[in-house]
Coordinates of C-alpha atoms in Angstrom, one line a residue:
M1 CA 0.0 0.0 0.0
P2 CA 1.4 3.5 -0.8
K3 CA 2.7 5.4 2.1
N4 CA 0.4 8.4 1.7
I5 CA -2.7 6.0 1.8
N6 CA -1.4 4.5 5.0
I7 CA -1.3 8.0 6.5
F8 CA -4.9 8.7 5.7
T9 CA -6.1 5.4 7.1
K10 CA -4.6 6.5 10.5
I11 CA -7.0 9.4 10.6
K12 CA -10.0 8.7 12.7
F13 CA -12.8 8.6 10.2
Q14 CA -15.6 9.0 12.8
A15 CA -14.1 12.4 14.0
V16 CA -13.8 13.7 10.4
L17 CA -17.3 12.5 9.6
W18 CA -18.7 14.4 12.6
L19 CA -16.8 17.4 11.6
F20 CA -18.3 17.6 8.2
F21 CA -21.7 16.6 9.6
Y22 CA -21.6 19.7 11.8
L23 CA -20.6 21.7 8.7
L24 CA -23.6 20.5 6.9
I25 CA -25.9 21.4 10.0
F26 CA -24.2 24.9 10.0
S27 CA -24.8 25.4 6.2
I28 CA -28.5 24.3 6.5
C29 CA -29.1 26.7 9.4
F30 CA -27.2 29.6 7.7
N31 CA -29.1 29.1 4.5
S32 CA -32.4 29.2 6.3
T33 CA -31.4 32.2 8.5
A34 CA -30.3 34.2 5.4
S35 CA -33.6 33.6 3.5
Y36 CA -35.8 36.0 5.5
L37 CA -35.8 38.8 8.0
D38 CA -37.6 37.9 11.3
P39 CA -40.4 40.5 12.0
D40 CA -39.1 40.9 15.5
F41 CA -35.4 41.6 14.7
G42 CA -35.9 45.4 14.4
W43 CA -37.4 45.8 17.8
H44 CA -34.9 43.4 19.4
L45 CA -32.2 45.6 17.9
K46 CA -33.7 48.9 19.0
M47 CA -34.3 47.6 22.6
G48 CA -30.7 46.4 22.7
Q49 CA -29.5 49.8 21.5
E50 CA -31.4 51.6 24.2
I51 CA -30.2 49.3 26.9
I52 CA -26.5 49.7 25.9
N53 CA -26.9 53.5 25.5
T54 CA -28.7 54.1 28.7
G55 CA -27.3 51.4 30.9
A56 CA -30.8 50.5 32.1
V57 CA -33.6 48.1 31.1
P58 CA -36.8 49.6 29.8
H59 CA -39.9 50.0 32.1
I60 CA -42.3 52.4 30.4
N61 CA -43.8 51.9 27.0
T62 CA -43.1 54.8 24.8
I63 CA -43.5 53.0 21.4
N64 CA -47.2 52.3 21.3
Y65 CA -49.7 55.1 21.7
T66 CA -52.3 52.4 22.6
L67 CA -50.2 51.5 25.6
A68 CA -48.5 54.9 26.2
G69 CA -47.1 55.2 29.8
A70 CA -47.9 51.6 30.7
R71 CA -45.3 49.5 32.4
W72 CA -43.7 46.7 30.4
V73 CA -41.1 44.0 31.1
D74 CA -38.4 43.2 28.5
H75 CA -37.9 39.6 29.4
E76 CA -35.2 39.3 26.7
W77 CA -33.2 42.4 27.7
L78 CA -29.8 40.7 28.1
S79 CA -30.1 38.8 24.7
E80 CA -31.0 42.1 23.0
A81 CA -28.1 43.9 24.5
L82 CA -25.7 41.2 23.3
M83 CA -27.4 41.1 19.9
Y84 CA -27.0 44.8 19.4
K85 CA -23.4 44.7 20.5
A86 CA -22.8 41.9 18.0
Y87 CA -24.6 43.8 15.3
T88 CA -22.3 46.8 15.7
V89 CA -19.2 44.7 15.7
T90 CA -19.9 41.9 13.3
G91 CA -22.9 43.2 11.3
Y92 CA -25.9 41.2 10.3
Q93 CA -23.9 38.4 8.8
G94 CA -22.0 38.0 12.0
I95 CA -25.3 37.4 13.9
E96 CA -26.3 34.9 11.3
I97 CA -23.1 33.0 11.8
I98 CA -23.4 33.1 15.6
L99 CA -26.9 31.8 15.8
S100 CA -26.2 29.1 13.2
L101 CA -23.3 28.0 15.3
L102 CA -25.6 28.0 18.3
I103 CA -27.7 25.2 16.7
V104 CA -24.4 23.4 16.0
L105 CA -23.5 23.7 19.6
I106 CA -26.9 22.4 20.8
L107 CA -26.6 19.3 18.5
F108 CA -22.9 18.8 19.7
L109 CA -24.0 18.7 23.4
L110 CA -27.0 16.5 22.5
N111 CA -24.7 14.1 20.7
R112 CA -22.3 13.9 23.6
F113 CA -25.2 13.1 25.9
I114 CA -26.5 10.4 23.5
K115 CA -23.1 8.8 23.1
K116 CA -22.7 8.7 26.9
Q117 CA -26.0 6.8 27.4
S118 CA -24.8 3.7 25.6
E119 CA -22.1 2.2 23.6
T120 CA -22.1 3.4 19.9
S121 CA -20.6 2.3 16.7
I122 CA -20.2 3.7 13.2
Y123 CA -23.7 2.4 12.4
S124 CA -25.2 4.2 15.5
D125 CA -23.4 7.3 14.4
Y126 CA -25.1 7.1 11.0
L127 CA -28.4 6.6 12.9
I128 CA -27.9 9.7 15.0
M129 CA -27.1 11.8 12.0
A130 CA -30.1 10.6 10.1
L131 CA -32.4 11.3 13.2
E132 CA -30.9 14.8 13.7
I133 CA -31.2 15.8 10.0
F134 CA -34.9 14.7 10.2
A135 CA -35.3 16.7 13.5
L136 CA -33.6 19.7 12.1
I137 CA -35.9 19.9 9.1
A138 CA -38.9 19.7 11.5
A139 CA -37.6 22.4 13.8
L140 CA -36.1 24.7 11.1
P141 CA -39.2 27.0 10.8
S142 CA -38.5 28.0 14.4
F143 CA -34.9 28.9 13.8
G144 CA -33.3 31.9 12.3
I145 CA -32.4 35.3 13.9
R146 CA -34.5 34.2 16.8
L147 CA -33.6 34.8 20.5
Q148 CA -35.6 31.7 21.5
E149 CA -32.6 29.6 20.2
I150 CA -30.8 30.9 23.3
G151 CA -33.7 29.5 25.4
L152 CA -33.4 26.2 23.6
L153 CA -29.7 25.9 24.6
F154 CA -30.6 26.5 28.3
F155 CA -33.5 24.0 28.0
L156 CA -31.0 21.4 26.8
L157 CA -28.6 22.3 29.7
L158 CA -31.5 21.9 32.1
I159 CA -32.3 18.4 30.8
L160 CA -28.7 17.4 31.0
I161 CA -28.5 18.5 34.6
I162 CA -31.7 16.6 35.6
K163 CA -30.7 13.5 33.7
N164 CA -27.2 13.5 35.3
Y165 CA -28.7 13.7 38.8
E166 CA -31.2 11.0 38.0
K167 CA -28.5 8.6 37.0
N168 CA -25.6 9.5 39.4
K169 CA -27.7 10.8 42.4
N170 CA -25.0 13.3 43.2
Y171 CA -26.5 16.5 44.4
K172 CA -23.4 18.6 43.4
I173 CA -24.5 18.8 39.8
L174 CA -27.7 20.6 41.0
W175 CA -25.6 23.6 42.0
F176 CA -25.6 24.5 38.3
L177 CA -29.3 25.0 38.4
L178 CA -28.8 28.3 40.3
P179 CA -26.7 30.2 37.7
L180 CA -28.6 28.5 34.9
L181 CA -32.0 29.8 36.0
Y182 CA -30.7 33.2 36.9
L183 CA -29.0 33.8 33.5
W184 CA -31.8 32.2 31.6
S185 CA -34.3 34.5 33.2
N186 CA -32.3 37.5 32.0
L187 CA -31.9 36.1 28.5
H188 CA -35.4 34.9 27.6
G189 CA -38.9 34.3 29.0
T190 CA -38.8 30.6 28.1
F191 CA -37.1 30.2 31.5
L192 CA -40.6 29.4 32.8
I193 CA -40.4 26.1 31.1
A194 CA -37.7 25.1 33.7
F195 CA -40.3 25.1 36.5
F196 CA -42.6 23.0 34.4
V197 CA -39.9 20.5 33.7
C198 CA -38.7 20.3 37.3
G199 CA -42.3 19.8 38.4
I200 CA -42.7 16.9 35.9
F201 CA -39.4 15.4 37.2
I202 CA -40.5 15.6 40.9
G203 CA -44.0 14.3 40.1
V204 CA -42.7 11.3 38.1
K205 CA -40.1 10.3 40.7
I206 CA -42.8 10.4 43.5
V207 CA -45.0 8.2 41.3
E208 CA -42.1 5.8 40.7
L209 CA -41.7 5.4 44.5
I210 CA -45.3 4.5 44.8
L211 CA -45.4 2.1 41.7
H212 CA -42.3 0.4 42.7
K213 CA -44.2 -1.5 45.4
K214 CA -47.2 -2.3 43.2
I215 CA -46.0 -2.9 39.6
P216 CA -43.1 -5.4 39.0
E217 CA -39.9 -4.4 37.3
K218 CA -40.7 -6.6 34.3
Y219 CA -42.8 -3.7 33.0
L220 CA -41.2 -0.5 34.3
D221 CA -37.6 0.5 34.5
Y222 CA -36.6 1.4 38.1
T223 CA -32.9 1.8 37.4
N224 CA -33.0 5.5 38.0
I225 CA -35.5 5.5 40.9
L226 CA -34.8 8.2 43.7
T227 CA -35.4 7.9 47.4
G228 CA -37.7 10.5 49.2
K229 CA -34.6 12.2 50.4
Q230 CA -33.1 12.5 47.0
I231 CA -36.3 14.0 45.6
S232 CA -36.5 16.5 48.5
I233 CA -32.9 17.6 47.7
F234 CA -33.8 18.2 44.1
F235 CA -36.9 20.2 45.2
V236 CA -34.7 22.4 47.4
F237 CA -32.3 23.1 44.7
A238 CA -35.1 23.8 42.2
L239 CA -36.7 26.2 44.6
A240 CA -33.4 28.0 45.3
A241 CA -32.8 28.3 41.5
G242 CA -36.3 29.7 41.1
L243 CA -35.7 32.3 43.8
T244 CA -32.6 33.6 41.9
T245 CA -34.9 34.7 39.1
L246 CA -36.2 37.4 41.5
L247 CA -32.8 39.0 41.4
T248 CA -33.1 40.2 37.8
P249 CA -33.6 43.9 37.1
Y250 CA -37.3 43.5 37.1
G251 CA -37.6 41.4 40.3
G252 CA -41.1 40.1 40.8
E253 CA -42.5 42.2 38.0
L254 CA -41.0 39.8 35.6
Y255 CA -43.7 37.3 36.5
S256 CA -46.6 39.8 36.5
F257 CA -45.8 40.5 32.8
L258 CA -45.2 37.0 31.7
F259 CA -48.5 35.8 33.2
T260 CA -50.3 38.1 30.7
Y261 CA -49.5 35.2 28.3
S262 CA -52.5 33.4 30.0
N263 CA -54.6 35.2 27.3
T264 CA -54.0 32.7 24.5
Y265 CA -55.7 34.6 21.7
Y266 CA -52.3 35.2 20.1
M267 CA -52.0 31.5 19.4
T268 CA -54.8 31.6 16.9
V269 CA -53.4 34.7 15.1
I270 CA -49.6 34.4 15.1
A271 CA -48.4 31.6 12.7
E272 CA -45.6 30.2 14.8
W273 CA -48.0 29.6 17.6
W274 CA -50.7 27.8 15.5
P275 CA -51.6 24.3 16.4
Q276 CA -50.6 21.5 13.9
W277 CA -54.3 21.2 12.7
F278 CA -54.2 24.7 11.3
F279 CA -53.7 25.0 7.5
P280 CA -51.1 25.3 5.9
Y281 CA -49.8 22.2 7.6
S282 CA -46.3 21.8 8.7
Y283 CA -45.7 18.3 7.2
A284 CA -42.1 17.8 8.5
Q285 CA -43.3 18.6 12.0
L286 CA -46.4 16.3 11.8
L287 CA -44.1 13.5 10.5
F288 CA -41.6 14.0 13.4
I289 CA -44.4 14.0 16.0
S290 CA -46.0 11.0 14.4
F291 CA -42.7 9.1 14.3
T292 CA -42.0 10.0 18.0
L293 CA -45.4 8.9 19.2
S294 CA -45.0 5.6 17.1
I295 CA -41.8 4.8 18.8
I296 CA -43.4 5.4 22.2
C297 CA -46.4 3.1 21.3
L298 CA -44.0 0.4 20.1
N299 CA -42.1 0.7 23.3
I300 CA -45.2 0.3 25.4
Y301 CA -46.3 -2.7 23.3
L302 CA -42.9 -4.4 23.9
A303 CA -43.1 -3.6 27.6
L304 CA -46.5 -5.4 27.7
K305 CA -44.8 -8.3 26.0
K306 CA -42.1 -8.1 28.7
S307 CA -39.3 -7.7 26.1
K308 CA -38.5 -4.1 27.0
K309 CA -39.2 -1.8 30.0
I310 CA -40.7 1.6 30.2
D311 CA -38.9 4.6 31.6
L312 CA -41.6 6.7 33.3
L313 CA -39.7 10.0 33.0
D314 CA -39.0 9.6 29.3
L315 CA -42.6 8.5 28.7
A316 CA -44.1 11.5 30.6
L317 CA -41.7 14.0 28.9
I318 CA -42.4 12.8 25.4
L319 CA -46.1 12.6 25.8
I320 CA -46.3 16.1 27.4
F321 CA -44.1 17.7 24.9
S322 CA -45.7 15.9 21.9
A323 CA -49.0 17.4 23.1
M324 CA -47.3 20.8 23.3
A325 CA -45.9 20.5 19.9
L326 CA -49.3 19.6 18.5
K327 CA -50.9 22.5 20.3
S328 CA -48.2 25.0 19.1
R329 CA -45.7 24.6 16.3
R330 CA -43.2 26.7 18.2
H331 CA -42.8 23.9 20.7
T332 CA -41.6 21.3 18.2
Q333 CA -38.0 22.3 18.8
L334 CA -38.5 21.4 22.6
L335 CA -39.8 18.0 21.6
V336 CA -36.7 17.5 19.4
I337 CA -34.4 18.0 22.4
I338 CA -36.5 15.6 24.6
S339 CA -37.1 12.9 22.1
L340 CA -34.0 12.4 20.1
P341 CA -31.9 10.6 22.8
I342 CA -34.9 8.4 23.7
I343 CA -35.6 7.5 20.0
F344 CA -32.0 6.7 19.3
V345 CA -31.6 4.3 22.2
F346 CA -34.8 2.6 21.3
I347 CA -33.9 2.1 17.6
K348 CA -30.3 1.2 18.3
D349 CA -31.3 -1.6 20.8
F350 CA -34.2 -2.7 18.5
L351 CA -31.9 -3.1 15.5
D352 CA -29.0 -4.3 17.7
L353 CA -26.7 -1.9 15.8
N354 CA -23.6 -2.6 18.0
N355 CA -23.6 -6.2 16.9
L356 CA -24.3 -5.4 13.3
K357 CA -21.6 -6.9 11.0
P358 CA -20.7 -5.9 7.4
Q359 CA -22.1 -8.5 4.9
V360 CA -19.3 -7.9 2.4
V361 CA -15.7 -8.8 3.4
E362 CA -13.4 -5.9 2.5
K363 CA -10.4 -7.3 0.5
K364 CA -8.5 -4.0 0.2
S365 CA -8.0 -1.2 2.6
L366 CA -8.0 1.1 -0.4
Y367 CA -11.7 0.3 -1.2
K368 CA -12.6 1.1 2.4
L369 CA -10.8 4.3 2.3
G370 CA -12.5 5.2 -1.0
G371 CA -15.9 4.7 0.6
K372 CA -15.0 7.0 3.5
I373 CA -13.7 9.7 1.2
F374 CA -16.9 9.4 -0.9
I375 CA -19.1 10.1 2.2
I376 CA -17.0 13.1 3.2
I377 CA -17.1 14.5 -0.3
I378 CA -20.9 14.2 -0.4
L379 CA -21.2 16.1 2.9
I380 CA -18.8 18.8 1.6
L381 CA -20.6 19.3 -1.7
I382 CA -24.1 19.5 0.0
S383 CA -22.7 22.0 2.5
A384 CA -21.0 24.1 -0.1
G385 CA -24.2 24.1 -2.2
K386 CA -26.2 25.3 0.8
L387 CA -23.7 28.1 1.6
A388 CA -23.4 29.2 -2.1
D389 CA -27.3 29.4 -2.3
S390 CA -27.5 31.5 0.8
N391 CA -28.7 35.1 0.4
S392 CA -25.8 37.3 1.5
V393 CA -27.3 40.2 3.5
K394 CA -25.4 43.1 4.8
N395 CA -28.1 45.6 5.6
P396 CA -31.3 43.6 6.3
F397 CA -33.3 46.8 6.5
Q398 CA -32.5 47.5 2.9
D399 CA -32.0 44.1 1.4
F400 CA -35.4 42.7 2.6
C401 CA -37.4 45.6 1.2
G402 CA -39.3 43.1 -1.0
S403 CA -41.0 41.8 2.2
Y404 CA -41.2 45.1 4.3
P405 CA -42.6 48.5 3.4
C406 CA -39.4 50.5 3.0
A407 CA -40.9 52.7 0.2
A408 CA -44.0 53.4 2.1
I409 CA -41.9 54.4 5.2
K410 CA -39.8 56.7 3.0
F411 CA -43.0 58.3 1.7
I412 CA -44.3 59.2 5.1
Q413 CA -40.9 60.5 6.2
D414 CA -40.7 62.7 3.1
N415 CA -44.2 64.1 3.8
P416 CA -44.0 65.9 7.2
Q417 CA -47.7 67.0 7.0
Y418 CA -48.5 63.4 8.2
N419 CA -46.1 63.5 11.2
S420 CA -48.9 64.3 13.7
Y421 CA -51.3 61.6 12.4
K422 CA -51.8 58.6 14.5
L423 CA -50.8 55.5 12.5
Y424 CA -52.5 52.1 12.5
N425 CA -49.8 49.7 11.3
N426 CA -49.8 46.2 10.0
Y427 CA -48.8 44.0 13.0
A428 CA -46.1 42.0 11.1
W429 CA -44.3 45.3 10.3
G430 CA -44.2 46.7 13.8
G431 CA -40.7 45.5 14.6
F432 CA -39.3 46.7 11.3
L433 CA -40.9 50.2 11.9
I434 CA -39.5 50.5 15.4
W435 CA -36.0 50.4 13.9
T436 CA -36.4 52.1 10.6
Y437 CA -38.9 54.8 11.9
P438 CA -38.1 55.2 15.5
T439 CA -39.8 58.7 15.9
R440 CA -43.2 57.3 14.9
Q441 CA -45.5 55.9 17.6
L442 CA -47.3 52.7 16.5
F443 CA -50.6 50.9 17.2
I444 CA -48.9 47.5 17.8
D445 CA -45.7 45.5 17.4
G446 CA -44.3 42.2 18.3
R447 CA -43.1 43.0 21.8
M448 CA -46.4 42.6 23.6
P449 CA -49.4 41.4 21.4
Q450 CA -50.8 39.7 24.5
A451 CA -50.6 42.7 26.7
N452 CA -53.7 43.6 28.6
Y453 CA -55.8 46.3 26.8
E454 CA -59.1 47.1 28.5
N455 CA -60.9 43.8 28.9
Y456 CA -58.8 41.7 26.5
S457 CA -55.4 41.7 24.7
L458 CA -53.9 44.5 22.4
L459 CA -53.9 41.9 19.6
E460 CA -57.6 41.5 20.0
E461 CA -58.1 45.3 19.8
Y462 CA -56.0 45.3 16.7
K463 CA -58.1 42.5 15.1
S464 CA -61.3 44.3 16.0
F465 CA -60.7 46.7 13.2
Y466 CA -61.5 43.8 10.8
D467 CA -65.2 43.8 11.3
K468 CA -68.1 43.2 8.8
D469 CA -69.9 46.1 10.5
A470 CA -68.7 49.4 9.0
I471 CA -70.2 51.3 12.0
K472 CA -68.0 49.3 14.4
I473 CA -64.9 50.0 12.3
S474 CA -65.7 53.7 12.2
S475 CA -66.2 53.7 16.0
K476 CA -62.8 52.0 16.5
I477 CA -61.1 54.6 14.3
N478 CA -62.6 57.4 16.2
K479 CA -61.8 55.9 19.5
H480 CA -58.1 55.9 18.8
D481 CA -58.2 59.1 16.6
I482 CA -56.5 57.3 13.8
K483 CA -55.7 59.3 10.7
L484 CA -53.2 57.2 8.9
F485 CA -53.3 53.4 7.9
M486 CA -50.3 51.4 6.6
L487 CA -51.7 48.1 5.4
D488 CA -50.6 45.0 3.5
N489 CA -51.3 45.4 -0.2
S490 CA -49.7 42.2 -1.5
D491 CA -51.5 39.5 -3.4
N492 CA -49.5 36.4 -2.6
K493 CA -51.6 33.4 -3.6
M494 CA -50.8 30.0 -2.1
K495 CA -50.1 27.2 -4.5
L496 CA -51.4 23.9 -3.2
S497 CA -49.7 20.6 -3.8
W498 CA -51.4 17.7 -5.5
L499 CA -51.6 15.9 -2.1
E500 CA -53.5 18.9 -0.6
K501 CA -55.9 19.3 -3.6
Y502 CA -56.8 15.7 -4.2
F503 CA -56.1 13.8 -0.9
F504 CA -56.9 16.4 1.7
M505 CA -59.6 17.8 -0.7
I506 CA -58.6 21.5 0.1
D507 CA -60.1 24.1 -2.2
E508 CA -57.4 26.4 -3.5
N509 CA -59.8 29.1 -4.4
K510 CA -61.2 29.1 -1.0
V511 CA -57.8 29.2 0.7
N512 CA -56.8 32.2 -1.4
E513 CA -60.1 34.0 -0.9
K514 CA -59.0 37.2 0.9
K515 CA -61.5 39.1 3.0
D516 CA -60.2 42.4 4.1
E517 CA -63.1 44.3 5.8
L518 CA -60.8 47.2 6.9
K519 CA -59.6 47.9 3.4
D520 CA -63.1 47.5 2.0
Y521 CA -64.3 50.1 4.4
L522 CA -61.4 52.5 3.7
N523 CA -61.9 52.1 -0.1
T524 CA -65.6 53.0 0.1
S525 CA -65.5 55.7 2.7
A526 CA -65.5 59.3 1.6
E527 CA -63.5 60.1 4.6
W528 CA -60.4 58.3 3.4
K529 CA -58.1 58.5 0.5
I530 CA -55.2 56.5 -0.8
I531 CA -52.0 58.7 -0.6
Y532 CA -49.5 55.9 -1.5
Q533 CA -49.6 52.3 -2.7
D534 CA -47.3 49.8 -4.3
K535 CA -47.4 46.0 -4.7
L536 CA -46.5 45.5 -1.1
S537 CA -48.2 48.2 0.9
V538 CA -50.9 50.9 0.8
I539 CA -51.3 54.0 2.9
Y540 CA -54.7 55.6 3.6
A541 CA -55.0 59.1 5.1
K542 CA -58.0 60.8 6.5
N543 CA -59.4 63.8 4.6
N544 CA -59.1 67.1 6.4

């Protein structure tokens, strides 16, 4: 064998394989991130700028005239400050790279956890990669320039701490809960999920103690059962960690604001919060949830046949987070973190991958090396293609003007006679307007659609303008003294697939049938006139 080939064979193939797999993950995330501008990016950036410049977190709402003077809590204040700092140093592309690498880090930590659970081989590595690509495709709609990705990292760290304590029973690992919860509560409001997960853990462990005396081990896995004392220790640490969240700049006010999310109207209006049964369907997410539940059902079946035991904690977590993912698409990413290790262990044991032997005897090391090089080249080519296909964005507030009303904003800025007019803006453009037109007060934006407004939420007040009754629309306009409307004027029709048309029997004409009662009212009212319009937006002004 040539000497140079012998050198290559000494390189650990699995390490190189994982390296290029992570490159593939990065390229997929970067490509997705660069394809659109998140509606909330503008207001995140503006809040970060104010926090950095003033050295204080915001308390009073000065952006919405509908909530002028009201107190509000920016539960993402630290993330926004870091984002703004990164934006000034690295630009928008730098943030794209950072958040794409964050997903890579999450999968790296998840892989380390999976590999520590049981012995792995090259075949099980291929299984992990296949499952993670599947999961990534399902969770991809929730990724991008999204601060919730930071919350996802902390969610994974929480699960790792809990799983470590469950297995090793060493309370020292629980000390990490305190800085974890404190930092998380300053970075993103998803820290509330930590209390939920800790509650599930405590509840399941108490149930295990009770069932251990009644249901034999041939059905349930009691390997990681905890004593009453060990459960109490966990409870004390979880409570102490929860108390650290009161040390944030907002103190107890943090919870008073987050509890406004009890009004769930936003889940029926904002697409990322939609349940899975709302059209258009997220097929990748539905497939992943179905696959996960199928594995659990098979696990239960085998347990009843006494050939495999059920882990109660894993069962509870998967069932609860599957229900959450069905109820809200945004939670699919949480289900991915919970389910991947469980799915991997089940499939690996079911297929007995560690004992799988190649069917073909390799006669020459050169052939084996050629196969490895082929796999690496495939990963490189796919990654390079994804990166080359990415939309290179330097200034998102100019480069995404095809999706946001840049020309309409410029028109209003160039016509100062409208400066004093109260503006009713499209909800999806609120965050963009906050950054590009900071001197203009808005009706609504993405910071607090669920905020209390009179007897319901601000988002419900916003939607009340779209009423069939013209008198009610007129009454709402007069109530807020609105003299300017900036509305969506696009006509993007949805193209249905063959499956949707002929299998699900969905009527394409009905799906694309747009009813805009507000625009109909403004178009027919003598009190209003169009002062600007293009393919994306239209501006109405009230006649003097």
